[in-house]
mmCIF file of C-alpha atoms in Angstrom:
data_model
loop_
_atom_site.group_PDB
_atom_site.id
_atom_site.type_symbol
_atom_site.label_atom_id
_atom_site.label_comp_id
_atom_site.label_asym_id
_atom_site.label_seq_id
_atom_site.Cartn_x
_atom_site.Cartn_y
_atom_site.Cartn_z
ATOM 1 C CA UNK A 181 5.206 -46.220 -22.443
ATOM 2 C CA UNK A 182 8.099 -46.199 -25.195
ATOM 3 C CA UNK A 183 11.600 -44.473 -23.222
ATOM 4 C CA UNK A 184 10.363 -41.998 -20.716
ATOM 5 C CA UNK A 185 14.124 -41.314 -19.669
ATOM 6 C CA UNK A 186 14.045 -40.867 -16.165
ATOM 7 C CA UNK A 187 14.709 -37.852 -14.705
ATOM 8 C CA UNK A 188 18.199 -37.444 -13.466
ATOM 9 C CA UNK A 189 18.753 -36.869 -9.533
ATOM 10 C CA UNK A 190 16.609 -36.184 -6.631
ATOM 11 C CA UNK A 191 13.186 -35.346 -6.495
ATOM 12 C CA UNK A 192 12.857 -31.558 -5.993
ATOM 13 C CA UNK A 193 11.472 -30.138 -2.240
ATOM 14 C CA UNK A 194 8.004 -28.681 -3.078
ATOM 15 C CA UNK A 195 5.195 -27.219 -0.830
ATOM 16 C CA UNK A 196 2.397 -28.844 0.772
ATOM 17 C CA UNK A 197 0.137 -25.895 0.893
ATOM 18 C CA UNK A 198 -1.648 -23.429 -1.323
ATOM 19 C CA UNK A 199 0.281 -22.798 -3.492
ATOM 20 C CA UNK A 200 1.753 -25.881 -4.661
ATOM 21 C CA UNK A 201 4.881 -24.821 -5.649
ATOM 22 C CA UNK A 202 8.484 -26.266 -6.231
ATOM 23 C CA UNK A 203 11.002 -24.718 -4.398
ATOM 24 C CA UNK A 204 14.604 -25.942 -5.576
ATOM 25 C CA UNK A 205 16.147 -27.186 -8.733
ATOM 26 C CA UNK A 206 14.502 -24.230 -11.001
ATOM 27 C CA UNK A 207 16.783 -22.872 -13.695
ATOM 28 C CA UNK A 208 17.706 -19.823 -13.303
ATOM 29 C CA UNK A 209 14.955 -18.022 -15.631
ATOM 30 C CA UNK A 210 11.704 -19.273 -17.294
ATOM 31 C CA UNK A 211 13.262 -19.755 -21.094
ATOM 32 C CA UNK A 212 12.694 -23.451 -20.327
ATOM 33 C CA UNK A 213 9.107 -23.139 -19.144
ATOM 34 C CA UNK A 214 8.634 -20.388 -22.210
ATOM 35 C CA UNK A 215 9.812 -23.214 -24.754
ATOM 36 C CA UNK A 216 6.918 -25.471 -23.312
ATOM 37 C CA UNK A 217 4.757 -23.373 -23.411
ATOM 38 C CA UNK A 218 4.992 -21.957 -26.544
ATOM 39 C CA UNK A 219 5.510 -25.318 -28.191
ATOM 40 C CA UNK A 220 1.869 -26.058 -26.762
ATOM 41 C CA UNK A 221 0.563 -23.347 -27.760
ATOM 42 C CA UNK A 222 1.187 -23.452 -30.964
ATOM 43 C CA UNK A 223 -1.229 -26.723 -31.059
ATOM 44 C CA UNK A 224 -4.758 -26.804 -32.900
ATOM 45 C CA UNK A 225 -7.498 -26.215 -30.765
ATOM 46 C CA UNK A 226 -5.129 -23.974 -27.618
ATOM 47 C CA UNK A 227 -5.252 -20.920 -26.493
ATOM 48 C CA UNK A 228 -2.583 -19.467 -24.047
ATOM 49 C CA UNK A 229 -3.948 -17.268 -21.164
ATOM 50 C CA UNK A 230 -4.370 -15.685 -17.511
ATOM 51 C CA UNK A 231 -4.351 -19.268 -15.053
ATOM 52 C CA UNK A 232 -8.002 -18.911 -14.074
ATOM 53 C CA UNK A 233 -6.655 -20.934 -10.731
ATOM 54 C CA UNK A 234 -2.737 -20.550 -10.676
ATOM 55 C CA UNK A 235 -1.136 -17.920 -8.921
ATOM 56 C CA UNK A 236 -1.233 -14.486 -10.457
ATOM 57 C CA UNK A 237 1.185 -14.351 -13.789
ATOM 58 C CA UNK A 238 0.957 -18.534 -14.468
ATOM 59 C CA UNK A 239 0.621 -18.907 -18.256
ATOM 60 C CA UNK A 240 -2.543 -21.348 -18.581
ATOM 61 C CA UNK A 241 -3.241 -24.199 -21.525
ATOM 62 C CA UNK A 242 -7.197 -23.763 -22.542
ATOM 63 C CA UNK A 243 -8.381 -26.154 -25.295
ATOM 64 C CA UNK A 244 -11.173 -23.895 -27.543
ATOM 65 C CA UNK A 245 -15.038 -24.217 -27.114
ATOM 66 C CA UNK A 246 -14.969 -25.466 -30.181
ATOM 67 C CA UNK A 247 -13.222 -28.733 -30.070
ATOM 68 C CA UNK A 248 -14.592 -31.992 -28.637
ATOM 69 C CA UNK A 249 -13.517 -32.396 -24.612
ATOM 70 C CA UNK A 250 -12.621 -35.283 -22.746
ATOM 71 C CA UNK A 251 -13.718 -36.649 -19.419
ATOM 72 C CA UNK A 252 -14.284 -34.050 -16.836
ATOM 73 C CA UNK A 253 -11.113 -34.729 -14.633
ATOM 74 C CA UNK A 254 -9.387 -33.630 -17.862
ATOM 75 C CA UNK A 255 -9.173 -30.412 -16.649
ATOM 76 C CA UNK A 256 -8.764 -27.873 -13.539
ATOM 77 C CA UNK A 257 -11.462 -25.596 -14.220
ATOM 78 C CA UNK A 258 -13.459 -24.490 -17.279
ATOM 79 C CA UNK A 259 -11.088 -25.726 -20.139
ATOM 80 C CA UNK A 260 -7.919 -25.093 -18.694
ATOM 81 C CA UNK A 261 -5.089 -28.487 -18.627
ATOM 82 C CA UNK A 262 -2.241 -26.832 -17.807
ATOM 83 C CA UNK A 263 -0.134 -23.843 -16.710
ATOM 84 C CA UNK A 264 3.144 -22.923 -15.896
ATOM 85 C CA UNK A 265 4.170 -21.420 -12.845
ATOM 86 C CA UNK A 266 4.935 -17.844 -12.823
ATOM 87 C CA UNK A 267 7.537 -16.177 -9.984
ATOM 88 C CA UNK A 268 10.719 -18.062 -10.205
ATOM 89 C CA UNK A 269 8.894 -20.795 -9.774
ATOM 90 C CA UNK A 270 8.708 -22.702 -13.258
ATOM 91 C CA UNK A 271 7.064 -25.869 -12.700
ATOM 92 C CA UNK A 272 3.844 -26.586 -14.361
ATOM 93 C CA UNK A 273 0.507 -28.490 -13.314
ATOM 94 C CA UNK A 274 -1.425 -30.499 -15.579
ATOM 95 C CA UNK A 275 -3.538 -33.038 -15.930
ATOM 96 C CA UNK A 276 -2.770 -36.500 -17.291
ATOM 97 C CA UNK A 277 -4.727 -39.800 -17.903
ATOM 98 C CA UNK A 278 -4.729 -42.315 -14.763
ATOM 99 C CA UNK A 279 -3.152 -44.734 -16.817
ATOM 100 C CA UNK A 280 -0.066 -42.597 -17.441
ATOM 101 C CA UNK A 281 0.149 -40.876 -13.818
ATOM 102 C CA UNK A 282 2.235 -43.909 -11.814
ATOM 103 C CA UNK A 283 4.473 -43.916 -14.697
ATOM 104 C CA UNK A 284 5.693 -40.549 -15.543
ATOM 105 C CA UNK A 285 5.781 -40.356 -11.348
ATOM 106 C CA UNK A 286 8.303 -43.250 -11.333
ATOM 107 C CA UNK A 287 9.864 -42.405 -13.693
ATOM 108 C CA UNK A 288 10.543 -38.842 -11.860
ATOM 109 C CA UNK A 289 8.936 -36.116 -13.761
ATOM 110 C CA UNK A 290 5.794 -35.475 -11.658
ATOM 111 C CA UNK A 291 4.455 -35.545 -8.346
ATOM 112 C CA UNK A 292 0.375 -35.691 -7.490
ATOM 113 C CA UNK A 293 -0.645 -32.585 -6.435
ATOM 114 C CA UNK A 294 -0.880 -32.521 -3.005
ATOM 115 C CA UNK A 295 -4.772 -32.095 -3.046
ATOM 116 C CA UNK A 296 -4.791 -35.465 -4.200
ATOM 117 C CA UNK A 297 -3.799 -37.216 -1.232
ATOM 118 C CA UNK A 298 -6.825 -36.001 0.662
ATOM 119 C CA UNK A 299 -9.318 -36.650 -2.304
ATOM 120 C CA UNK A 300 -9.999 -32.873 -2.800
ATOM 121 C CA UNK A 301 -8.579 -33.302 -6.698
ATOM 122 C CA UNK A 302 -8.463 -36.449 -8.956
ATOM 123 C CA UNK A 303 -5.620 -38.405 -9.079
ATOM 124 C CA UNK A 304 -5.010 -37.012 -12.856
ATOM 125 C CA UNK A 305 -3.710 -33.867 -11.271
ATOM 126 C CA UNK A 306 -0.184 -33.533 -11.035
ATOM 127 C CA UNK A 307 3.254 -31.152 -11.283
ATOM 128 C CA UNK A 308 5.473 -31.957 -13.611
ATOM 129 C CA UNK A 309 9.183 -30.542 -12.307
ATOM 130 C CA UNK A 310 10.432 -27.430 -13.799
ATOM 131 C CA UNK A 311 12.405 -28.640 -17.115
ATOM 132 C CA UNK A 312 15.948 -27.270 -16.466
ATOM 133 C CA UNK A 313 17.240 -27.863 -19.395
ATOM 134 C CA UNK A 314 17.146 -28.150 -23.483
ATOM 135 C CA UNK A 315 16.465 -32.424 -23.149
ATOM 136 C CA UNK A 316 14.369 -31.922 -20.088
ATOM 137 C CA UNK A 317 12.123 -29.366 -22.289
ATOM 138 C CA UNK A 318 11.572 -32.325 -25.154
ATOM 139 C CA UNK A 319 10.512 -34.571 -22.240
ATOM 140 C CA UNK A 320 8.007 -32.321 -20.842
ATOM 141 C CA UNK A 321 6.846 -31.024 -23.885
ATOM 142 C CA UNK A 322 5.569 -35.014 -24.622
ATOM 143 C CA UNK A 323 4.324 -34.744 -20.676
ATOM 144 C CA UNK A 324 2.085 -32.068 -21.550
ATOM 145 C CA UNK A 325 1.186 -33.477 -25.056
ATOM 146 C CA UNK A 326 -0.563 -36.527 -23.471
ATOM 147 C CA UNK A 327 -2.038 -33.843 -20.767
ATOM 148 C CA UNK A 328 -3.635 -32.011 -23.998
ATOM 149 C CA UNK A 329 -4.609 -36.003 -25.845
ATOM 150 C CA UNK A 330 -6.334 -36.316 -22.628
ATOM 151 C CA UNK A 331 -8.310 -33.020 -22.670
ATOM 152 C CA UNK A 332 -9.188 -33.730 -26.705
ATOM 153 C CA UNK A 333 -10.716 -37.048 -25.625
ATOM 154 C CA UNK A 334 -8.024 -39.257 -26.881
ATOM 155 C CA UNK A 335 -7.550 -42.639 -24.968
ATOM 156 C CA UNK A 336 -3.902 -42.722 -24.254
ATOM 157 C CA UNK A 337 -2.601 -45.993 -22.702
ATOM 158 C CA UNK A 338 1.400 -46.760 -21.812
ATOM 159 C CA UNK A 339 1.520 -48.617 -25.258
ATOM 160 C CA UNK A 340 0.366 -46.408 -27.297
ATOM 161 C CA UNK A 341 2.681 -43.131 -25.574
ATOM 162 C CA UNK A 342 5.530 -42.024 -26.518
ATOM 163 C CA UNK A 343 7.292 -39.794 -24.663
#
């Protein structure tokens, strides 16, 4: 993968129960999250909406009907590849092509969820830290634009990324 920065300073303390949730190192309001978000949204093919599995207020990611899908693991349930966490939270889950998940967790940006460890969710499933700032936002922005590649189909491999 072409210069995934790594994420500066420790890992953040999240939860290992329902919800998975980060629980230090948030900014101090969701304008981060927002810029994500939006950004994303804005892409062909995605709607913004409710979390059909998120806790109540999380923003969701939903490719359209109409657009070819990729592999099933893609995706958390029905179309949705990502959301952001609502409540002070901030973080976001997504999904992201195996290939990619050891790296952008080395590098420092994600985590597996924690369902993964017990094989209740594929190993695609992850949370990607709560961007707190404007650089941090360009870097998951390109996080969640290989989550979306993934859910369109497209093959992404570390040498053809860049993020």
């Amino acid at each position: 993968m072409d210069a995934l920065t790594p994420r500066g300073g420790p890992r953040p303390t999240t939860t290992s129960q329902i919800p998975h949730s980060q629980i230090d190192q948030q900014p101090s309001d969701d304008r981060y999250l927002s810029a994500v978000l939006d950004a994303a949204g804005s892409w062909p093919g995605v709607r913004e909406g409710e979390s059909a599995i998120s806790v109540e207020g999380a923003r969701a990611l939903v490719l359209a009907d109409d657009l070819p899908a990729g592999p099933a693991e893609a995706f958390f349930v029905g179309r949705e590849f990502c959301h952001g966490h609502a409540k002070g939270d901030h973080s976001l889950h997504l999904t992201l092509p195996f290939d990619l998940v050891s790296e952008v967790e080395a590098a420092g940006w994600t985590e597996p969820h924690f369902l993964v460890h017990s094989g209740r969710l594929p190993r695609t499933n992850v949370m990607l830290y709560a961007p707190r700032d404007d650089s941090e936002v360009a870097v998951a922005l390109a996080i969640v634009r290989a989550s979306y590649d993934f859910a369109c189909g497209v093959t992404a491999t570390a040498s053809t990324t860049t993020i």
